[in-house]
Amino acid sequence: MNSSSGKTYMSTSNCSTGRKAGDAAAAAADQFPVGLRVLVVDDDPTCLMILEKMLRTCLYEVTKCNRAETALSMLRENKSGFDVVISDVHMPDMDGFKLLEHIGLEMDLPVIMMSADDGKHVVMKGVTHGACDYLIKPVRIEALKNIWQHVVRKRKNEWKDFEQSGSVEEGDRQLKQSEEADYSSSANEGNWKSSKRRKDDEDETDERDDTSSLKKPRVVWSVELHQQFVAAVNQLGIDKAVPKKILELMNVPGLTRENVASHLQKYRLYLRRLSGVSQHPSNLNNSFMSPQEATFGPLSSLNGLDLQTLAATGQLPAQSLVTLQAAGLGQSTGKSGIPMPLVDQRNIFSFENPKIRFREGQQHVNNNKQMNLLHGIPTTMEPKQLAGLHHGAQSMGNLNMQVASHGSQSSQNNPLLMQMAQPQVRGQMLNDTSLGHAPRLLAPMGQPILSNGVAANVSTRNGIQENIRAPSYNPVSQTSSMLNFPMNHASELPRNSFPLGSTPGISSLTPKVAFQEDVNSDIKGSVGFLPSYDIFNDLNQHKPQNWELQNVGMTFDTSQHSNSLQGNLNHAHSVLVQQGFSSGQVNGQNRSATVVSKAMFSSGDSTGHVNAQNGNQHLNSLLVDSTVRVKSETPTNLYPDDFGQEDLMSALLKQQDAMAPAEHEFDFDGYSLDNIPV
Amino acid sequence: MESSHLRQQIAAMRQSFFDEEILDGQFCQLERLENRGNPNFVEEVLTMYFRDSTTLLQTVEQEIETDTIDLAKVDMMLHKFKGSSASIGANKVRNNITKTRQLLEEGNLEGAKLAFRELRMEHDNLRAKLEPYFQQLRQVGPVETATRPKGSDHA
């Protein structure tokens, strides 16, 4: 009766893990569905106990969990560690449907919902949120015996997608089968026979495949592809958009209707979330969706969101941001490499500038519109903007997603949207302001803004379309560019010891910079500090605190210490933000943001002791040095660890003066954002 | 023998639960899960159930007796209680929960309070009946399941 593995154990507050994918794999292959790895989530211990026993009786490998959050983190830690998830609908820490969405987006595992509620609307909700099945409590063992069909079905669908065999018919058949099976399953009490019959059908087809070994190759929905998808959907009208037509419109060779269908389903969920969902500040927002959906139609509506709103929304809880990021990242990674960077970029974008540094991918992410706006160097931002930036900055750290969520955007789910919106807003502001303000910015500081870097950034921002690598210097001139630190992979500033990063004081703002890390990794560019420094300088003058923020950003060694980056970023963000606000300069913010991010990346070694306060001068010099180094593209440690912020500032300042725009590029390279803190 | 007499007694008790409809087929599902590996599974589950249910009922009772009832909270708790009761096969208890929830939703506070009292009674009654049943089960020890009465299993 017991399942083969005795690894599950009861735990009152944790999830017990049971699995070992490797060993079971071999056995599973032959005896499928024996050894099916099930994760069951229910806050009621009695039900959990019963379910576990039932599942074990079915010879499944069971892991119990009584909290949704724990379940989600378990899943994230081990994406391929489970085959199917069974979850209760009503749980104290998170709504079951939310969990369902997250799992669907991030891990794409089949999820079975269950509840004592058998009201039609609840069941419908389960279906619309993407549940494979919906079981009514009390759950009978017969119902559980059959759950493996969902695993097989999903794998088959994925396999088909992967193969892109273009066997639309087959896909349809699969889809239909699964739908039928689902319906029958949900009414398991009464339709046992019919579902059994269906199961038999499934069996026949399944047996032909080596179901247990089906992996899931996925179609990678890159930003471009997704944009094409969205364009097609918008063209058709969301109501009329059917996979077949979308496929035709998209005209992507090798893409199957099945791919489109599943993506459409997710997109719909996403839209639904946007429109109606309440946002609870769940960290689990679909980070995944956000990035991809940045370009969604709704996004444009978000564009309307102005910074004010964003600002109003306040600070994205660092945590949420982080989680978002994590989630987003998780998702992206899950999907493909591309999305990730894109996401990051997007996120970056939303954060307002700093993040923009991301690569091209962003462009996709950001609306072109936005990009253009950002084009100018956002030298000065209106306070509102700043707020937005601030907001963004904060969120940036966490992950753009969060920003989105904060952004008072419709839903937390769309961090991206928010983000996008933010950047957009910013971009606009930036444009306007940047040009105009550039000189202004400079004025106070008296230092040329590291426009190069900024310019680069700005350009990046714009759209991230441009590769940060080749930052286009905006006409704005160095002074205003602060925001964009060109992220050049080649030159790594990272080692720079801009102490900026570490300002513990900033804690308040601490965005968890998870996002940065992500971004960095993708971007692999180095963020140019220069621009930010300038800003910082300015800001510094106004607010010592800002410096701290800056420092925070600065001290990350992107390549090495994603963790530290995170920390730094958080700080940096806060700092930056503050600065931005204080100085009322958008640029400043941007810079700070950018700086922060940069700092993060580059200053792996240095712990960011930049003391913003005095930093101006130092910063300049630092910048100068770093920029110089950057130019040479040698990832050297430009700044010794003990390099104070001041130095950095002066370096920056000096650099600004001295440097030609083109060279500012702190390449904060090698952000090793592998460890994205989740 | 004594043991078989005891078993008969136990069987009769058990049958009465079904006859009185305080337990339903789900209980049989639990029984089926028992095996040599864990012979007291059902008792364990029931123990866990009663532990939580007692606390829950107390909380709900307190809540509905106050002037400002947190309806959402009460409904949530009752919903959860319904799930666990259904899962162990506590038929009447579950029905009473449904009734109480419905009355609360309709805004019939007095009616809901009455229904809740009834629910409480059923719950206590169930516990009172199951306790000696399990005690006796323990006395006879794990036995072949052949003695299960027919007709109470709903497949």
mmCIF file of N, CA and C in Angstrom, chain A residues 132-133 146 148-150 152-153 156 173-188 190-207:
data_model
loop_
_atom_site.group_PDB
_atom_site.id
_atom_site.type_symbol
_atom_site.label_atom_id
_atom_site.label_comp_id
_atom_site.label_asym_id
_atom_site.label_seq_id
_atom_site.Cartn_x
_atom_site.Cartn_y
_atom_site.Cartn_z
ATOM 1 N N CYS A 132 -6.644 21.443 -14.159
ATOM 2 C CA CYS A 132 -6.888 20.260 -14.985
ATOM 3 C C CYS A 132 -8.144 19.562 -14.558
ATOM 4 N N ASP A 133 -8.445 19.695 -13.297
ATOM 5 C CA ASP A 133 -9.571 18.971 -12.775
ATOM 6 C C ASP A 133 -10.037 19.661 -11.506
ATOM 7 N N ASN A 146 -7.068 8.223 -10.744
ATOM 8 C CA ASN A 146 -7.081 8.611 -12.138
ATOM 9 C C ASN A 146 -6.275 9.860 -12.468
ATOM 10 N N TRP A 148 -3.332 10.606 -12.819
ATOM 11 C CA TRP A 148 -2.165 10.527 -13.682
ATOM 12 C C TRP A 148 -2.503 10.885 -15.124
ATOM 13 N N GLN A 149 -3.760 10.749 -15.457
ATOM 14 C CA GLN A 149 -4.144 11.062 -16.840
ATOM 15 C C GLN A 149 -3.819 12.519 -17.176
ATOM 16 N N HIS A 150 -3.919 13.357 -16.188
ATOM 17 C CA HIS A 150 -3.647 14.770 -16.440
ATOM 18 C C HIS A 150 -2.182 15.008 -16.725
ATOM 19 N N VAL A 152 -0.178 12.822 -18.086
ATOM 20 C CA VAL A 152 0.090 12.297 -19.412
ATOM 21 C C VAL A 152 -0.419 13.251 -20.475
ATOM 22 N N ARG A 153 -1.594 13.709 -20.237
ATOM 23 C CA ARG A 153 -2.190 14.609 -21.212
ATOM 24 C C ARG A 153 -1.327 15.837 -21.407
ATOM 25 N N LYS A 156 1.765 15.111 -23.249
ATOM 26 C CA LYS A 156 1.501 14.880 -24.678
ATOM 27 C C LYS A 156 1.326 16.186 -25.394
ATOM 28 N N ARG A 173 -7.195 16.986 -31.341
ATOM 29 C CA ARG A 173 -7.753 15.776 -30.759
ATOM 30 C C ARG A 173 -7.347 15.684 -29.308
ATOM 31 N N GLN A 174 -6.129 15.973 -29.080
ATOM 32 C CA GLN A 174 -5.646 15.914 -27.713
ATOM 33 C C GLN A 174 -6.419 16.874 -26.859
ATOM 34 N N LEU A 175 -6.544 18.021 -27.401
ATOM 35 C CA LEU A 175 -7.199 19.068 -26.639
ATOM 36 C C LEU A 175 -8.606 18.618 -26.315
ATOM 37 N N LYS A 176 -9.196 18.106 -27.308
ATOM 38 C CA LYS A 176 -10.564 17.696 -27.094
ATOM 39 C C LYS A 176 -10.631 16.591 -26.088
ATOM 40 N N GLN A 177 -9.756 15.701 -26.229
ATOM 41 C CA GLN A 177 -9.773 14.599 -25.288
ATOM 42 C C GLN A 177 -9.596 15.099 -23.885
ATOM 43 N N SER A 178 -8.662 15.967 -23.783
ATOM 44 C CA SER A 178 -8.412 16.436 -22.430
ATOM 45 C C SER A 178 -9.602 17.194 -21.908
ATOM 46 N N GLU A 179 -10.201 17.939 -22.771
ATOM 47 C CA GLU A 179 -11.350 18.681 -22.288
ATOM 48 C C GLU A 179 -12.431 17.727 -21.856
ATOM 49 N N GLU A 180 -12.614 16.767 -22.656
ATOM 50 C CA GLU A 180 -13.660 15.828 -22.311
ATOM 51 C C GLU A 180 -13.324 15.139 -21.019
ATOM 52 N N ALA A 181 -12.123 14.748 -20.963
ATOM 53 C CA ALA A 181 -11.737 14.033 -19.749
ATOM 54 C C ALA A 181 -11.917 14.930 -18.552
ATOM 55 N N ASP A 182 -11.568 16.174 -18.734
ATOM 56 C CA ASP A 182 -11.692 17.074 -17.607
ATOM 57 C C ASP A 182 -13.119 17.167 -17.174
ATOM 58 N N TYR A 183 -13.959 17.327 -18.122
ATOM 59 C CA TYR A 183 -15.334 17.467 -17.717
ATOM 60 C C TYR A 183 -15.787 16.237 -16.989
ATOM 61 N N SER A 184 -15.386 15.170 -17.522
ATOM 62 C CA SER A 184 -15.865 13.953 -16.887
ATOM 63 C C SER A 184 -15.256 13.795 -15.524
ATOM 64 N N SER A 185 -14.067 14.194 -15.417
ATOM 65 C CA SER A 185 -13.445 14.017 -14.118
ATOM 66 C C SER A 185 -14.087 14.870 -13.066
ATOM 67 N N SER A 186 -14.436 16.041 -13.469
ATOM 68 C CA SER A 186 -14.958 16.896 -12.419
ATOM 69 C C SER A 186 -16.254 16.372 -11.894
ATOM 70 N N ALA A 187 -16.903 15.654 -12.704
ATOM 71 C CA ALA A 187 -18.151 15.120 -12.185
ATOM 72 C C ALA A 187 -17.910 13.688 -11.797
ATOM 73 N N ASN A 188 -16.860 13.525 -11.131
ATOM 74 C CA ASN A 188 -16.445 12.149 -10.930
ATOM 75 C C ASN A 188 -17.443 11.307 -10.184
ATOM 76 N N GLY A 190 -20.546 11.143 -10.497
ATOM 77 C CA GLY A 190 -21.551 10.497 -11.318
ATOM 78 C C GLY A 190 -21.043 9.878 -12.587
ATOM 79 N N ASN A 191 -19.946 10.426 -13.043
ATOM 80 C CA ASN A 191 -19.524 9.940 -14.339
ATOM 81 C C ASN A 191 -18.347 9.030 -14.279
ATOM 82 N N TRP A 192 -18.316 8.313 -13.313
ATOM 83 C CA TRP A 192 -17.164 7.463 -13.196
ATOM 84 C C TRP A 192 -16.995 6.633 -14.446
ATOM 85 N N LYS A 193 -18.062 6.090 -14.862
ATOM 86 C CA LYS A 193 -17.958 5.219 -16.020
ATOM 87 C C LYS A 193 -17.455 5.970 -17.229
ATOM 88 N N SER A 194 -18.041 7.102 -17.446
ATOM 89 C CA SER A 194 -17.629 7.820 -18.651
ATOM 90 C C SER A 194 -16.187 8.241 -18.563
ATOM 91 N N SER A 195 -15.801 8.617 -17.399
ATOM 92 C CA SER A 195 -14.404 9.031 -17.321
ATOM 93 C C SER A 195 -13.512 7.826 -17.466
ATOM 94 N N LYS A 196 -14.001 6.747 -16.990
ATOM 95 C CA LYS A 196 -13.205 5.544 -17.152
ATOM 96 C C LYS A 196 -13.042 5.254 -18.620
ATOM 97 N N ARG A 197 -14.135 5.402 -19.301
ATOM 98 C CA ARG A 197 -14.079 5.125 -20.727
ATOM 99 C C ARG A 197 -13.058 6.036 -21.372
ATOM 100 N N ARG A 198 -13.138 7.264 -20.970
ATOM 101 C CA ARG A 198 -12.233 8.222 -21.560
ATOM 102 C C ARG A 198 -10.812 7.850 -21.209
ATOM 103 N N LYS A 199 -10.712 7.433 -20.024
ATOM 104 C CA LYS A 199 -9.369 7.069 -19.590
ATOM 105 C C LYS A 199 -8.853 5.971 -20.466
ATOM 106 N N ASP A 200 -9.732 5.052 -20.783
ATOM 107 C CA ASP A 200 -9.278 3.969 -21.634
ATOM 108 C C ASP A 200 -8.810 4.494 -22.974
ATOM 109 N N ASP A 201 -9.571 5.446 -23.464
ATOM 110 C CA ASP A 201 -9.145 6.021 -24.740
ATOM 111 C C ASP A 201 -7.759 6.597 -24.608
ATOM 112 N N GLU A 202 -7.639 7.318 -23.547
ATOM 113 C CA GLU A 202 -6.354 7.959 -23.316
ATOM 114 C C GLU A 202 -5.283 6.902 -23.221
ATOM 115 N N ASP A 203 -5.645 5.874 -22.543
ATOM 116 C CA ASP A 203 -4.655 4.823 -22.374
ATOM 117 C C ASP A 203 -4.163 4.347 -23.709
ATOM 118 N N GLU A 204 -5.106 4.151 -24.575
ATOM 119 C CA GLU A 204 -4.678 3.630 -25.860
ATOM 120 C C GLU A 204 -3.680 4.542 -26.523
ATOM 121 N N THR A 205 -4.049 5.776 -26.556
ATOM 122 C CA THR A 205 -3.124 6.679 -27.243
ATOM 123 C C THR A 205 -1.850 6.831 -26.452
ATOM 124 N N ASP A 206 -2.021 6.837 -25.187
ATOM 125 C CA ASP A 206 -0.835 7.048 -24.388
ATOM 126 C C ASP A 206 0.138 5.916 -24.486
ATOM 127 N N GLU A 207 -0.378 4.786 -24.506
ATOM 128 C CA GLU A 207 0.543 3.669 -24.510
ATOM 129 C C GLU A 207 1.470 3.725 -25.700
#
